[in-house]
Amino acid sequence: MTQKVKFSSTSNSRFYATVRGRVDLFFSQQNLSQHANASMWQKTAFFLTGFVGIYIVIISGLTPLWALLPLSVLLGMFSAFVGFNVCHDAIHGSLSGNKKVNKFFGFIFNLIGANPYVWSITHNVVHHTYTNIPGHDEDIIVAPGLIRIAEEDKVNSIQRYQHWYAFPLYSLASLSWVFRKDYLKFFQKKIGAHQSKHPKLEYFNLFFYKALYYFLFIILPLLVLDVSWWQFLIGFLLLHIAEGLTMGLVFQLAHVVEGTDFPLPNEKGQMEEAWAEHQMRTTANFATDNKLAAFFLGGLNRQIEHHLFPKVCHIHYGDISEIVKETALEFNLPYNENKSFGSALRSHFVTLKRFGKQAHSKISVGV
């Protein structure tokens, strides 16, 4: 049974009160909405048009066979970008101040193979509350028994090589999501310490929209395209490998790198620090000066700002980042940051190697 974790009262966090007050003051003084601005809506239109346009070009049957493979890869990447830039904000309620607008754009998550209701529980509730807490944050659980990223994870002799095979496994993330993960999480009795009790409508939504995805991305292509089943299978796998690797790398580089912690509660289930301080120790930014990363990754490269202010649209994270960073340093809190995508990738590689080496050592001494 997973023990319920408690943080110190938010009211006791001087850091959070201070940084929240400063960020609120910034939006007030600049007369800005914390939701999407014109640039954000342009991004939304770009990614949705790209996603739908590439799908239509593929499904039209007018494309030569040799072009279908790169288009499948591109569709997979755009699927991830739609998730990062549009659905992620919408499901957090930060895209718009209108709940119906957020619900509409959150619905699009179904069209990239994922269930928005399950995501809202596993990500919005569990991951954002219990970030990097082993046994509670299921977003950091990747291939249990094969990938070890915390001291408490079970050891396996093969983990000695996990820094090499982890990346191919990340590429399977999207396939797992489409065919396994959502069903598994939905029917778990608990997700972390969160009790799973779902409205009846969500049972229908899960199966209906999964069936719709299977129709659009499996059945319809096989019906209308002049390709053999194995040619279709190659294209379908390439789509999901591209989508899965894009998603997997971005998520891992934000939490599983050097400098981030994996703290545990005490025997009473109490965390030593308040929630906001916990977020600063378990989260990392990367490539924050890279304009392409800012455009394509939906603010997920500014994970610190996102975790502190998930109700703020990611288009504003660059504007508030200096406020967050200065306040963190003022309160003697870490502001974990890798300057480039490459340095974050190296840091993740080193972290995987370290935990894999520890697993090998424990097995060698019979622990």
Tab-separated table of C-alpha atoms in Angstrom:
chain	number	residue	atom	x	y	z
A	1	MET	CA	0.000	0.000	0.000
A	2	THR	CA	1.427	3.383	-1.027
A	3	GLN	CA	1.741	5.756	1.907
A	4	LYS	CA	0.141	9.183	1.470
A	5	VAL	CA	2.745	11.924	1.252
A	6	LYS	CA	2.291	15.307	2.886
A	7	PHE	CA	4.209	18.531	2.406
A	8	SER	CA	4.593	21.391	4.829
A	9	SER	CA	1.789	23.916	4.467
A	10	THR	CA	2.193	26.225	1.479
A	11	SER	CA	1.557	29.130	3.837
A	12	ASN	CA	4.871	28.273	5.517
A	13	SER	CA	6.809	28.716	2.266
A	14	ARG	CA	8.212	32.242	2.186
A	15	PHE	CA	9.883	31.429	-1.110
A	16	TYR	CA	6.635	30.482	-2.855
A	17	ALA	CA	4.725	33.447	-1.420
A	18	THR	CA	7.482	35.769	-2.589
A	19	VAL	CA	7.950	34.387	-6.086
A	20	ARG	CA	4.206	34.112	-6.676
A	21	GLY	CA	3.699	37.699	-5.539
A	22	ARG	CA	6.463	38.946	-7.836
A	23	VAL	CA	5.150	37.017	-10.847
A	24	ASP	CA	1.581	38.233	-10.226
A	25	LEU	CA	2.912	41.791	-9.957
A	26	PHE	CA	4.767	41.386	-13.268
A	27	PHE	CA	1.579	40.398	-15.119
A	28	SER	CA	-0.344	43.184	-13.414
A	29	GLN	CA	2.210	45.889	-14.206
A	30	GLN	CA	2.576	44.724	-17.807
A	31	ASN	CA	-1.209	44.454	-18.155
A	32	LEU	CA	-0.800	40.928	-19.503
A	33	SER	CA	-3.051	37.901	-19.300
A	34	GLN	CA	-1.419	34.768	-17.886
A	35	HIS	CA	-3.086	32.805	-20.694
A	36	ALA	CA	-2.311	32.602	-24.416
A	37	ASN	CA	-1.381	35.724	-26.342
A	38	ALA	CA	-1.360	36.284	-30.106
A	39	SER	CA	2.000	34.527	-30.502
A	40	MET	CA	0.679	31.480	-28.651
A	41	TRP	CA	-2.387	31.248	-30.876
A	42	GLN	CA	-0.123	31.496	-33.928
A	43	LYS	CA	1.949	28.599	-32.555
A	44	THR	CA	-1.226	26.626	-31.928
A	45	ALA	CA	-2.381	27.182	-35.508
A	46	PHE	CA	1.048	26.245	-36.889
A	47	PHE	CA	1.330	22.934	-35.057
A	48	LEU	CA	-2.271	21.867	-35.617
A	49	THR	CA	-2.125	22.812	-39.311
A	50	GLY	CA	1.148	20.911	-39.668
A	51	PHE	CA	-0.232	17.843	-37.901
A	52	VAL	CA	-3.480	17.715	-39.896
A	53	GLY	CA	-1.771	18.697	-43.150
A	54	ILE	CA	0.875	15.961	-42.954
A	55	TYR	CA	-1.791	13.379	-42.107
A	56	ILE	CA	-3.919	14.425	-45.094
A	57	VAL	CA	-0.931	14.327	-47.455
A	58	ILE	CA	-0.130	10.782	-46.282
A	59	ILE	CA	-3.695	9.520	-46.377
A	60	SER	CA	-4.430	11.106	-49.772
A	61	GLY	CA	-2.543	8.346	-51.578
A	62	LEU	CA	-0.997	10.936	-53.921
A	63	THR	CA	2.429	10.741	-52.312
A	64	PRO	CA	5.094	8.435	-53.797
A	65	LEU	CA	6.000	5.475	-51.635
A	66	TRP	CA	9.539	6.713	-50.932
A	67	ALA	CA	8.167	9.947	-49.419
A	68	LEU	CA	5.825	8.200	-46.978
A	69	LEU	CA	8.616	7.194	-44.594
A	70	PRO	CA	10.002	10.708	-43.942
A	71	LEU	CA	6.441	12.011	-43.751
A	72	SER	CA	5.632	9.359	-41.133
A	73	VAL	CA	8.630	10.486	-39.067
A	74	LEU	CA	7.549	14.113	-39.436
A	75	LEU	CA	3.984	13.251	-38.416
A	76	GLY	CA	5.323	11.520	-35.313
A	77	MET	CA	7.354	14.575	-34.366
A	78	PHE	CA	4.416	16.906	-34.983
A	79	SER	CA	2.247	14.642	-32.823
A	80	ALA	CA	4.693	15.219	-29.973
A	81	PHE	CA	4.849	18.966	-30.679
A	82	VAL	CA	1.038	19.232	-30.621
A	83	GLY	CA	1.107	17.449	-27.262
A	84	PHE	CA	3.822	19.763	-25.914
A	85	ASN	CA	2.501	23.057	-27.234
A	86	VAL	CA	-1.259	22.737	-27.378
A	87	CYS	CA	-2.688	19.865	-25.342
A	88	HIS	CA	-0.328	20.162	-22.381
A	89	ASP	CA	-1.294	23.794	-21.740
A	90	ALA	CA	-4.967	23.122	-22.430
A	91	ILE	CA	-5.207	20.225	-19.968
A	92	HIS	CA	-3.453	22.345	-17.328
A	93	GLY	CA	-6.044	25.060	-17.952
A	94	SER	CA	-3.371	27.574	-18.926
A	95	LEU	CA	-4.091	27.930	-22.650
A	96	SER	CA	-7.247	29.971	-22.128
A	97	GLY	CA	-9.257	31.474	-19.304
A	98	ASN	CA	-12.287	29.737	-20.813
A	99	LYS	CA	-12.718	26.147	-19.589
A	100	LYS	CA	-14.608	25.139	-22.745
A	101	VAL	CA	-11.741	26.326	-24.926
A	102	ASN	CA	-9.250	24.367	-22.825
A	103	LYS	CA	-11.438	21.279	-22.982
A	104	PHE	CA	-11.693	21.544	-26.780
A	105	PHE	CA	-7.944	21.777	-27.310
A	106	GLY	CA	-7.306	19.160	-24.636
A	107	PHE	CA	-9.564	16.802	-26.600
A	108	ILE	CA	-6.973	16.819	-29.412
A	109	PHE	CA	-4.803	14.671	-27.126
A	110	ASN	CA	-7.029	11.760	-28.208
A	111	LEU	CA	-5.901	12.284	-31.811
A	112	ILE	CA	-2.256	11.683	-30.921
A	113	GLY	CA	-3.202	8.450	-29.167
A	114	ALA	CA	-3.331	9.581	-25.519
A	115	ASN	CA	-6.237	9.962	-23.123
A	116	PRO	CA	-6.554	13.511	-21.679
A	117	TYR	CA	-8.447	12.352	-18.590
A	118	VAL	CA	-5.808	9.802	-17.578
A	119	TRP	CA	-3.055	12.335	-18.321
A	120	SER	CA	-4.745	14.933	-16.107
A	121	ILE	CA	-4.473	12.485	-13.198
A	122	THR	CA	-1.021	11.007	-13.802
A	123	HIS	CA	0.588	14.301	-14.794
A	124	ASN	CA	-1.379	17.264	-13.417
A	125	VAL	CA	-2.224	15.692	-10.063
A	126	VAL	CA	0.370	13.006	-9.321
A	127	HIS	CA	3.524	14.163	-11.124
A	128	HIS	CA	3.133	17.849	-10.288
A	129	THR	CA	2.438	17.090	-6.638
A	130	TYR	CA	4.914	14.268	-5.969
A	131	THR	CA	7.678	15.189	-8.413
A	132	ASN	CA	10.585	12.712	-8.379
A	133	ILE	CA	9.351	10.935	-5.228
A	134	PRO	CA	10.054	7.225	-5.844
A	135	GLY	CA	6.919	5.108	-5.643
A	136	HIS	CA	4.652	8.120	-6.082
A	137	ASP	CA	5.660	9.985	-9.237
A	138	GLU	CA	4.751	7.549	-11.998
A	139	ASP	CA	5.997	9.896	-14.720
A	140	ILE	CA	9.566	8.887	-13.820
A	141	ILE	CA	8.800	5.162	-14.019
A	142	VAL	CA	10.173	3.982	-17.373
A	143	ALA	CA	10.409	0.248	-18.066
A	144	PRO	CA	10.389	-0.951	-14.421
A	145	GLY	CA	13.205	-3.401	-13.753
A	146	LEU	CA	15.112	-2.231	-16.818
A	147	ILE	CA	15.636	1.470	-16.056
A	148	ARG	CA	16.844	2.472	-12.594
A	149	ILE	CA	16.855	6.200	-11.750
A	150	ALA	CA	16.480	6.220	-7.965
A	151	GLU	CA	18.172	4.510	-5.024
A	152	GLU	CA	14.929	2.739	-4.132
A	153	ASP	CA	14.398	1.181	-7.567
A	154	LYS	CA	14.855	-2.574	-7.806
A	155	VAL	CA	18.237	-3.645	-9.101
A	156	ASN	CA	18.823	-5.865	-12.100
A	157	SER	CA	22.127	-7.003	-13.571
A	158	ILE	CA	21.235	-5.630	-17.013
A	159	GLN	CA	20.954	-2.100	-15.575
A	160	ARG	CA	24.741	-1.913	-15.791
A	161	TYR	CA	24.177	-1.092	-19.478
A	162	GLN	CA	21.078	1.078	-19.114
A	163	HIS	CA	22.837	4.244	-20.303
A	164	TRP	CA	23.081	2.539	-23.708
A	165	TYR	CA	19.702	0.857	-24.065
A	166	ALA	CA	17.560	3.524	-22.342
A	167	PHE	CA	17.292	5.690	-25.451
A	168	PRO	CA	15.917	2.942	-27.709
A	169	LEU	CA	13.413	2.170	-24.944
A	170	TYR	CA	12.299	5.816	-24.873
A	171	SER	CA	11.392	5.493	-28.539
A	172	LEU	CA	8.733	2.923	-27.536
A	173	ALA	CA	6.997	5.387	-25.204
A	174	SER	CA	4.356	6.430	-27.714
A	175	LEU	CA	3.490	2.856	-28.712
A	176	SER	CA	3.123	1.991	-25.038
A	177	TRP	CA	0.873	4.989	-24.540
A	178	VAL	CA	-1.389	4.094	-27.448
A	179	PHE	CA	-1.787	0.383	-26.711
A	180	ARG	CA	-1.000	-0.118	-23.020
A	181	LYS	CA	-0.296	2.767	-20.653
A	182	ASP	CA	-3.672	4.526	-20.641
A	183	TYR	CA	-5.567	1.269	-20.060
A	184	LEU	CA	-3.147	0.203	-17.330
A	185	LYS	CA	-3.333	3.523	-15.462
A	186	PHE	CA	-7.100	3.795	-15.854
A	187	PHE	CA	-7.753	0.413	-14.255
A	188	GLN	CA	-5.141	0.660	-11.495
A	189	LYS	CA	-6.700	0.904	-8.054
A	190	LYS	CA	-4.252	3.690	-7.275
A	191	ILE	CA	-1.918	5.902	-9.239
A	192	GLY	CA	0.760	6.637	-6.667
A	193	ALA	CA	-1.310	7.528	-3.620
A	194	HIS	CA	-4.192	8.829	-5.745
A	195	GLN	CA	-7.328	6.706	-5.464
A	196	SER	CA	-8.683	5.852	-8.907
A	197	LYS	CA	-12.453	6.293	-9.103
A	198	HIS	CA	-13.659	7.392	-12.507
A	199	PRO	CA	-16.947	8.828	-13.808
A	200	LYS	CA	-18.843	6.386	-16.026
A	201	LEU	CA	-18.477	8.730	-18.999
A	202	GLU	CA	-14.692	8.342	-18.868
A	203	TYR	CA	-14.997	4.576	-19.441
A	204	PHE	CA	-16.809	5.327	-22.689
A	205	ASN	CA	-14.357	8.077	-23.646
A	206	LEU	CA	-11.344	5.836	-23.097
A	207	PHE	CA	-12.535	3.056	-25.395
A	208	PHE	CA	-14.348	5.210	-27.961
A	209	TYR	CA	-11.492	7.606	-28.640
A	210	LYS	CA	-8.891	4.840	-28.609
A	211	ALA	CA	-11.016	3.112	-31.265
A	212	LEU	CA	-11.191	6.370	-33.222
A	213	TYR	CA	-7.397	6.665	-33.130
A	214	TYR	CA	-6.975	3.048	-34.263
A	215	PHE	CA	-9.382	3.719	-37.141
A	216	LEU	CA	-7.664	6.930	-38.281
A	217	PHE	CA	-4.088	5.693	-37.975
A	218	ILE	CA	-4.372	1.952	-38.681
A	219	ILE	CA	-7.580	0.889	-40.414
A	220	LEU	CA	-8.099	3.881	-42.737
A	221	PRO	CA	-4.504	3.935	-44.076
A	222	LEU	CA	-4.701	0.205	-44.798
A	223	LEU	CA	-7.994	0.746	-46.651
A	224	VAL	CA	-7.038	3.717	-48.809
A	225	LEU	CA	-3.276	3.453	-49.374
A	226	ASP	CA	-1.742	1.222	-52.015
A	227	VAL	CA	0.760	-0.342	-49.620
A	228	SER	CA	1.277	-3.825	-48.240
A	229	TRP	CA	0.707	-4.546	-44.568
A	230	TRP	CA	4.423	-4.704	-43.846
A	231	GLN	CA	5.055	-1.381	-45.595
A	232	PHE	CA	2.293	0.173	-43.493
A	233	LEU	CA	3.765	-1.394	-40.362
A	234	ILE	CA	7.171	0.166	-41.034
A	235	GLY	CA	5.578	3.588	-41.472
A	236	PHE	CA	3.428	3.212	-38.354
A	237	LEU	CA	6.421	2.123	-36.266
A	238	LEU	CA	8.552	5.000	-37.573
A	239	LEU	CA	5.790	7.462	-36.673
A	240	HIS	CA	5.684	6.215	-33.092
A	241	ILE	CA	9.442	5.820	-32.699
A	242	ALA	CA	9.851	9.476	-33.702
A	243	GLU	CA	7.022	10.564	-31.411
A	244	GLY	CA	8.178	8.405	-28.508
A	245	LEU	CA	11.823	9.442	-28.679
A	246	THR	CA	10.866	13.126	-28.878
A	247	MET	CA	8.583	12.826	-25.865
A	248	GLY	CA	10.843	10.558	-23.841
A	249	LEU	CA	13.930	12.704	-24.150
A	250	VAL	CA	12.163	15.953	-23.286
A	251	PHE	CA	10.490	14.497	-20.183
A	252	GLN	CA	13.654	12.817	-18.909
A	253	LEU	CA	15.905	15.855	-19.423
A	254	ALA	CA	13.665	17.868	-17.105
A	255	HIS	CA	13.879	15.575	-14.065
A	256	VAL	CA	16.511	12.863	-14.436
A	257	VAL	CA	19.765	14.796	-14.724
A	258	GLU	CA	22.659	15.660	-12.431
A	259	GLY	CA	21.599	18.017	-9.669
A	260	THR	CA	17.982	16.893	-9.369
A	261	ASP	CA	16.964	15.041	-6.211
A	262	PHE	CA	14.768	12.005	-5.582
A	263	PRO	CA	13.741	12.709	-1.972
A	264	LEU	CA	11.738	10.380	0.243
A	265	PRO	CA	9.206	11.195	2.974
A	266	ASN	CA	9.933	10.247	6.585
A	267	GLU	CA	8.253	7.284	8.277
A	268	LYS	CA	5.131	9.417	8.848
A	269	GLY	CA	4.864	10.302	5.177
A	270	GLN	CA	6.013	13.887	5.740
A	271	MET	CA	8.377	15.640	3.330
A	272	GLU	CA	11.059	17.787	4.882
A	273	GLU	CA	10.376	20.824	2.710
A	274	ALA	CA	7.340	22.670	1.434
A	275	TRP	CA	6.047	21.827	-2.031
A	276	ALA	CA	7.634	24.772	-3.883
A	277	GLU	CA	11.088	24.164	-2.410
A	278	HIS	CA	10.688	20.509	-3.355
A	279	GLN	CA	10.003	21.520	-6.967
A	280	MET	CA	13.228	23.518	-7.095
A	281	ARG	CA	15.280	20.486	-6.033
A	282	THR	CA	13.630	17.972	-8.360
A	283	THR	CA	13.304	19.921	-11.592
A	284	ALA	CA	15.719	21.248	-14.208
A	285	ASN	CA	15.661	23.574	-17.199
A	286	PHE	CA	17.636	23.108	-20.393
A	287	ALA	CA	18.427	25.050	-23.580
A	288	THR	CA	16.606	28.124	-22.302
A	289	ASP	CA	18.448	30.471	-24.671
A	290	ASN	CA	17.610	28.367	-27.713
A	291	LYS	CA	14.738	29.944	-29.655
A	292	LEU	CA	13.996	26.719	-31.540
A	293	ALA	CA	13.673	24.808	-28.257
A	294	ALA	CA	11.374	27.515	-26.908
A	295	PHE	CA	9.196	27.270	-30.026
A	296	PHE	CA	8.987	23.500	-30.431
A	297	LEU	CA	9.035	22.186	-26.842
A	298	GLY	CA	6.076	24.063	-25.438
A	299	GLY	CA	7.956	25.460	-22.458
A	300	LEU	CA	8.961	22.008	-21.256
A	301	ASN	CA	12.588	23.092	-21.443
A	302	ARG	CA	11.627	25.646	-18.749
A	303	GLN	CA	10.326	22.987	-16.414
A	304	ILE	CA	11.067	24.979	-13.227
A	305	GLU	CA	8.713	27.782	-14.235
A	306	HIS	CA	6.151	25.265	-15.415
A	307	HIS	CA	6.119	23.362	-12.126
A	308	LEU	CA	5.788	26.507	-10.042
A	309	PHE	CA	3.203	28.091	-12.340
A	310	PRO	CA	1.353	25.367	-14.263
A	311	LYS	CA	-1.656	27.672	-14.726
A	312	VAL	CA	0.492	30.186	-16.628
A	313	CYS	CA	0.709	29.615	-20.389
A	314	HIS	CA	4.189	28.498	-21.426
A	315	ILE	CA	4.534	31.426	-23.845
A	316	HIS	CA	5.281	33.601	-20.781
A	317	TYR	CA	7.911	31.402	-19.120
A	318	GLY	CA	10.811	33.286	-20.668
A	319	ASP	CA	9.443	36.554	-19.266
A	320	ILE	CA	9.132	35.270	-15.700
A	321	SER	CA	12.251	33.094	-15.614
A	322	GLU	CA	14.567	35.828	-14.299
A	323	ILE	CA	12.090	36.547	-11.497
A	324	VAL	CA	12.060	32.863	-10.521
A	325	LYS	CA	15.822	32.494	-10.772
A	326	GLU	CA	16.614	35.620	-8.734
A	327	THR	CA	14.095	34.660	-6.054
A	328	ALA	CA	15.470	31.112	-5.825
A	329	LEU	CA	19.015	32.421	-5.332
A	330	GLU	CA	17.731	34.913	-2.765
A	331	PHE	CA	16.287	32.030	-0.735
A	332	ASN	CA	19.396	29.867	-1.237
A	333	LEU	CA	17.527	27.349	-3.390
A	334	PRO	CA	18.984	25.604	-6.462
A	335	TYR	CA	18.037	26.665	-9.955
A	336	ASN	CA	19.058	23.569	-11.926
A	337	GLU	CA	19.854	24.385	-15.512
A	338	ASN	CA	21.704	22.859	-18.459
A	339	LYS	CA	22.604	25.527	-20.974
A	340	SER	CA	22.058	23.391	-24.068
A	341	PHE	CA	20.149	20.323	-25.209
A	342	GLY	CA	23.478	18.537	-25.651
A	343	SER	CA	24.656	19.261	-22.100
A	344	ALA	CA	21.292	18.085	-20.731
A	345	LEU	CA	21.584	14.910	-22.791
A	346	ARG	CA	25.081	14.267	-21.442
A	347	SER	CA	23.877	14.905	-17.900
A	348	HIS	CA	21.052	12.405	-18.334
A	349	PHE	CA	23.479	9.861	-19.801
A	350	VAL	CA	25.834	10.311	-16.809
A	351	THR	CA	22.913	9.941	-14.382
A	352	LEU	CA	21.759	6.711	-16.021
A	353	LYS	CA	25.316	5.395	-15.973
A	354	ARG	CA	25.719	6.257	-12.276
A	355	PHE	CA	22.521	4.490	-11.205
A	356	GLY	CA	23.356	1.522	-13.435
A	357	LYS	CA	26.834	1.236	-11.915
A	358	GLN	CA	25.329	1.369	-8.414
A	359	ALA	CA	22.926	-1.443	-9.338
A	360	HIS	CA	25.820	-3.562	-10.577
A	361	SER	CA	27.774	-2.893	-7.345
A	362	LYS	CA	24.813	-3.879	-5.164
A	363	ILE	CA	24.381	-7.136	-7.043
A	364	SER	CA	28.131	-7.843	-6.854
A	365	VAL	CA	28.116	-7.577	-3.040
A	366	GLY	CA	24.813	-9.400	-2.699
A	367	VAL	CA	22.700	-6.454	-1.500
